Tab-separated table of C-alpha atoms in Angstrom:
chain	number	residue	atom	x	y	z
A	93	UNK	CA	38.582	-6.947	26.495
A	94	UNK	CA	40.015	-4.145	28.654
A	95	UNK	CA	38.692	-0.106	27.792
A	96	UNK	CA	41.285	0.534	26.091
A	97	UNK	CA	40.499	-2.027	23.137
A	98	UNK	CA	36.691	-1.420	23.432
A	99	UNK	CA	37.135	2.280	22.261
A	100	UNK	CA	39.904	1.423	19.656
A	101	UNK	CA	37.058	-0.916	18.178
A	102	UNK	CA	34.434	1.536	18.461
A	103	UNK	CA	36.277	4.310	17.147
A	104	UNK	CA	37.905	1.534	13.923
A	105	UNK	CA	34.280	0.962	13.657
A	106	UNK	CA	32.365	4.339	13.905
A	107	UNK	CA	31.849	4.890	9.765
A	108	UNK	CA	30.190	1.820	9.303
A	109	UNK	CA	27.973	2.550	12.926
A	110	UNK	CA	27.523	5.943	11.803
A	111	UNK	CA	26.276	4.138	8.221
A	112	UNK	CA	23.822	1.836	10.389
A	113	UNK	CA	22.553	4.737	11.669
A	114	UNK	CA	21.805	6.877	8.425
A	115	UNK	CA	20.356	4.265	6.978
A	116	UNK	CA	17.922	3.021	9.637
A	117	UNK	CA	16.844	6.611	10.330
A	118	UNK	CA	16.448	6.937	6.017
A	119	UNK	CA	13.954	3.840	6.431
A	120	UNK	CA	12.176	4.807	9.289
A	121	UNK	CA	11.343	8.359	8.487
A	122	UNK	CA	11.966	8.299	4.381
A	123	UNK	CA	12.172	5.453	2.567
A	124	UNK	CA	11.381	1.802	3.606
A	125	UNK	CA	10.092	-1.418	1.381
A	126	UNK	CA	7.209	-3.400	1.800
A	127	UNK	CA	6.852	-7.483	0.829
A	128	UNK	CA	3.626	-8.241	-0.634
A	129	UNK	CA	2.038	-11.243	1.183
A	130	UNK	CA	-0.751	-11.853	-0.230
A	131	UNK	CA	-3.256	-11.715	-3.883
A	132	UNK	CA	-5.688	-8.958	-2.487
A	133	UNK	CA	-4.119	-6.210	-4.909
A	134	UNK	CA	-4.105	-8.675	-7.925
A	135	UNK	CA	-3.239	-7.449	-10.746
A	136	UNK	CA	-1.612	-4.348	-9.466
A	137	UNK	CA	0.633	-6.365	-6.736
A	138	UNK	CA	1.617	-10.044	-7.296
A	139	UNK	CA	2.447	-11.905	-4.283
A	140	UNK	CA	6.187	-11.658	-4.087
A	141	UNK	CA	6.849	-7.958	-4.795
A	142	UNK	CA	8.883	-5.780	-3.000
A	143	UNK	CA	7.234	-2.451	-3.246
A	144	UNK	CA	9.278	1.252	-2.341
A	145	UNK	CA	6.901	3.047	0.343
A	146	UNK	CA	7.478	6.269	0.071
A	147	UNK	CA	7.154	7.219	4.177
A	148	UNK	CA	7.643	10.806	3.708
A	149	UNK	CA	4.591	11.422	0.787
A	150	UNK	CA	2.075	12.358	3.915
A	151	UNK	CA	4.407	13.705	6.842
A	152	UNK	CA	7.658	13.710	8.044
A	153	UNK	CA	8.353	12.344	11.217
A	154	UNK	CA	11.287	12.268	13.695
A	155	UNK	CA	13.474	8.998	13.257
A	156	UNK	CA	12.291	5.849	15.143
A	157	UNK	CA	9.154	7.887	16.473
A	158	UNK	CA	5.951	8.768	15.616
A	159	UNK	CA	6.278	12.561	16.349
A	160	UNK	CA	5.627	14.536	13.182
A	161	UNK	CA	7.755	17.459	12.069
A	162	UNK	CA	5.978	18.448	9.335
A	163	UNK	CA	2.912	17.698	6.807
A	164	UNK	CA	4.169	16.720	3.104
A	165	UNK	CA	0.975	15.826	1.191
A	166	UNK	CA	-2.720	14.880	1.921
A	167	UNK	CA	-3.937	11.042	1.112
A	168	UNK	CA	-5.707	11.029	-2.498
A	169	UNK	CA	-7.830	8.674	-4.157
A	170	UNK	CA	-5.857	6.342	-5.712
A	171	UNK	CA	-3.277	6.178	-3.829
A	172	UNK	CA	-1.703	2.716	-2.524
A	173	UNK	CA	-0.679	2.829	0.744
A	174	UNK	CA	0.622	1.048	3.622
A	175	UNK	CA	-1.404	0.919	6.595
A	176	UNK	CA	-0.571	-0.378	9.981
A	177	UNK	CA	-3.935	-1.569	11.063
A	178	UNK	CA	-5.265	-1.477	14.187
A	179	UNK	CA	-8.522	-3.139	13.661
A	180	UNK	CA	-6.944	-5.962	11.421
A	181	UNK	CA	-3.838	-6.180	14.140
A	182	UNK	CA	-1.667	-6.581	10.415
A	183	UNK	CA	0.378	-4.113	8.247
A	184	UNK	CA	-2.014	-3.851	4.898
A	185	UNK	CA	-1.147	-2.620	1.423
A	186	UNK	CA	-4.501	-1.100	-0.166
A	187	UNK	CA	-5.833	1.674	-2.267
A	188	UNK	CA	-7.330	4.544	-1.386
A	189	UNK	CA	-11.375	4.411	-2.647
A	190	UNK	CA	-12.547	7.898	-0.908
A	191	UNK	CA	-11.458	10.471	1.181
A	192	UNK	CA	-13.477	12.365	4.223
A	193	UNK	CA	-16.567	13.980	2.907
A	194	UNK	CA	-17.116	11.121	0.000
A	195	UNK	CA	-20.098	9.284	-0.471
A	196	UNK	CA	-19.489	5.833	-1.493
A	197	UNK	CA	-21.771	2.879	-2.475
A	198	UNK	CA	-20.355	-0.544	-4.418
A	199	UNK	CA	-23.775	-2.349	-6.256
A	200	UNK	CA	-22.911	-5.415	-7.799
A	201	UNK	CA	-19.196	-4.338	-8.113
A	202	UNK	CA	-20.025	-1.030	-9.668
A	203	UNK	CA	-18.295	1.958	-7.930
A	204	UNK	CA	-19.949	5.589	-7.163
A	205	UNK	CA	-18.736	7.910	-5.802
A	206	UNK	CA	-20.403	11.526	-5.328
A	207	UNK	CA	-23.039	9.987	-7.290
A	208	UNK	CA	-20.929	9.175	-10.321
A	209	UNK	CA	-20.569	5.341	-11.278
A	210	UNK	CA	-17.509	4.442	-12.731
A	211	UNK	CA	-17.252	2.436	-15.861
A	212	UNK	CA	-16.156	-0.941	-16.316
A	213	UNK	CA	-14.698	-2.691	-19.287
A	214	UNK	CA	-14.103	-6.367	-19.622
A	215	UNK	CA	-10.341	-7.332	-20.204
A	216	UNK	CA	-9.091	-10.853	-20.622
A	217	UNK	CA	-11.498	-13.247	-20.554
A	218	UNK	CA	-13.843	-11.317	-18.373
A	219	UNK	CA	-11.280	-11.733	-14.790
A	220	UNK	CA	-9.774	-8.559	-15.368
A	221	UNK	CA	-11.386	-5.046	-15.647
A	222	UNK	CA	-10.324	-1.835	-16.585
A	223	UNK	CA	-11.815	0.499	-13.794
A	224	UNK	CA	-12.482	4.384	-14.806
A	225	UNK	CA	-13.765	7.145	-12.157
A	226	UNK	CA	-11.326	10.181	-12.399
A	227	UNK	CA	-8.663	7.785	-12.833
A	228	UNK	CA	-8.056	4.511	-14.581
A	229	UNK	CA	-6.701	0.738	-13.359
A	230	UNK	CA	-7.274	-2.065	-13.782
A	231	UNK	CA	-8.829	-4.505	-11.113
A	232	UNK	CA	-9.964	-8.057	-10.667
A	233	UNK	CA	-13.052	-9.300	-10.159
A	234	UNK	CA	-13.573	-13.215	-9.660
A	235	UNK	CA	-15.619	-14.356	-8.691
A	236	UNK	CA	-18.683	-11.748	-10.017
A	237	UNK	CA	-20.844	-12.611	-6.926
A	238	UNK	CA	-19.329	-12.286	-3.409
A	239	UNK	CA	-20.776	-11.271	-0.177
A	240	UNK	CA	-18.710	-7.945	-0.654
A	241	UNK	CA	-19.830	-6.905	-4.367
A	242	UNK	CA	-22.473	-4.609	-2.533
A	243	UNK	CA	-22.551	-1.711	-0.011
A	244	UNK	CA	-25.019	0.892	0.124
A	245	UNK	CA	-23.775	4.336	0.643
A	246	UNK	CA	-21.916	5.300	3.569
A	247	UNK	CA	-20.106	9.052	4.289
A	248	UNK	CA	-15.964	8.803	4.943
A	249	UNK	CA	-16.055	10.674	7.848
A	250	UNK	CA	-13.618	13.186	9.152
A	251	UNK	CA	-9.563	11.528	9.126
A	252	UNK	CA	-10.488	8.726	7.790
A	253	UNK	CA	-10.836	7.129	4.087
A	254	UNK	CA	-12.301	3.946	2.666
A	255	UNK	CA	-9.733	1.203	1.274
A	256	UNK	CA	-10.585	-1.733	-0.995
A	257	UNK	CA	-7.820	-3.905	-3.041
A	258	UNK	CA	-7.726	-3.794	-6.662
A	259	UNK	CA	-8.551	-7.696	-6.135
A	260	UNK	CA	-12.045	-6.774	-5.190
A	261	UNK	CA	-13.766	-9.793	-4.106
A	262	UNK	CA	-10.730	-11.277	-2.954
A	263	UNK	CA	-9.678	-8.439	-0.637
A	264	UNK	CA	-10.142	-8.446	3.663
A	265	UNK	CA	-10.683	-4.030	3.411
A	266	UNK	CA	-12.798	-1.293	4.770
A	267	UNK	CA	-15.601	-3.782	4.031
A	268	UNK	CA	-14.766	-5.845	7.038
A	269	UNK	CA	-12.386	-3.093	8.906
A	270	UNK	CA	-14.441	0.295	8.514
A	271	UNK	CA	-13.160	3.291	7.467
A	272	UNK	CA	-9.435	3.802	7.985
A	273	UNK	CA	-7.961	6.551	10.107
A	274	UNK	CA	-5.452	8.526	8.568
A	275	UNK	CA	-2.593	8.346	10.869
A	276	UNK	CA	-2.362	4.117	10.437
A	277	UNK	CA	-1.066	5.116	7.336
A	278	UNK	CA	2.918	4.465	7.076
A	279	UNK	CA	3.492	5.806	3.791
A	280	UNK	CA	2.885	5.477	-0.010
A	281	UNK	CA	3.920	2.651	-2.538
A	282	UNK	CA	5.476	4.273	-5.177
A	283	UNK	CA	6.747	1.211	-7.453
A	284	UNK	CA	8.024	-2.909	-7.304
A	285	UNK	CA	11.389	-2.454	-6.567
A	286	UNK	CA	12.203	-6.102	-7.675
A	287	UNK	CA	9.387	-9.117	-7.519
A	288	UNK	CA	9.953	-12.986	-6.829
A	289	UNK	CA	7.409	-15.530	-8.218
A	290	UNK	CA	7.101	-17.444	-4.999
A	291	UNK	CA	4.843	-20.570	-6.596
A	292	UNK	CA	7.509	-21.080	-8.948
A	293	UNK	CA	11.084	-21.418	-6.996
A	294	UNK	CA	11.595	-17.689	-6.401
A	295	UNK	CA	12.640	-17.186	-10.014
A	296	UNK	CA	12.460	-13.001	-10.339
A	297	UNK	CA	10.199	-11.303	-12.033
A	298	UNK	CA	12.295	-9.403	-14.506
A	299	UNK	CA	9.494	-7.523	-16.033
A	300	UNK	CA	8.097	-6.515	-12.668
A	301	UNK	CA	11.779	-5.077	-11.822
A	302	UNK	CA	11.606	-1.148	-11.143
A	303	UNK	CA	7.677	-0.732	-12.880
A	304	UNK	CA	6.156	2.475	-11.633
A	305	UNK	CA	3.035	1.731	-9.832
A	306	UNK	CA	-0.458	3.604	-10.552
């Protein structure tokens, strides 16, 4: 292919490159999708899920870098994000337990926070809870007794939180990682875009299709 018929391509070609572009730059700095591997955000997540991350809910960041333009928002409680993990060497998908300046203890899967316990409320046949401190959801707990249903308090220090997944005892979190330092964080899931049931023959999810997450 002589010059001549390389830039005729290129220039036949340059809407759809100029496409490729946009939209790799619109994932890498806006708006990407995560697939959930794995049961540790049961019930909130089921494995299969394709969840929207919003990537520009903490900062905005130059395209394909990790330079940061601008701050957007500040990391809540309650808040599921993605995290690219140093410590686990893994992208994660967890929520957001405490912020810096929080003091957190877990006793026998009871949450407090600042001193105030949040209350639990058995839900369908006694695997799923309804979880209230400030805000509600609804987690699992199964089995009761794990070897991470108990922490005594600890401080989140400065840029950093404390992550768990709404699976509780089921969940590989701050409880083995340590606290979390704000700037793994790649963005926020904001709802299941669509959701495959992967034990059963990747038949969709229909009712999981577009649900807001909380």
């Amino acid at each position: 292919m002589n010059a001549s018929s390389v830039k005729e391509t290129f220039k036949n070609n340059l809407p759809f490159l100029l496409f490729l572009v946009l939209l790799f730059s619109f994932r890498s700095s806006v708006a990407d999708w995560y697939h959930v591997p794995s049961g540790s955000m049961e019930p909130t997540l089921q494995v299969g899920d394709r969840v929207v991350v919003d990537k520009s809910a903490y900062t905005l960041e130059v395209p394909f870098t990790d330079i940061v333009i601008k701050k957007t928002g500040k990391i809540a409680r309650g808040d599921i994000v993605i995290i690219d993990s140093t410590a686990a060497d893994l992208r994660l998908i967890k929520r957001v337990i405490a912020t810096e300046g929080d003091r957190v203890k877990l006793i026998k899967n009871k949450l407090y926070i600042n001193g105030e316990q949040a209350e639990l409320t058995a839900l369908e046949a006694h695997t799923f809870y309804e979880e209230v401190l400030g805000q509600r959801r609804v987690i699992a707990l199964n089995p009761i007794n794990s070897p991470v249903s108990s922490f005594n308090t600890v401080t989140v220090p400065k840029g950093h939180f404390l992550a768990m997944g709404d699976n509780r005892n089921n969940s590989v979190d701050s409880r083995y990682y340590g606290f979390i330092p704000v700037e793994e964080v790649q963005g926020k899931a904001s709802s299941v875009a669509f959701s495959l049931d992967v034990a059963n023959n990747y038949i969709p999810r229909k009712e999981r299709f577009f649900t807001k997450l909380q």
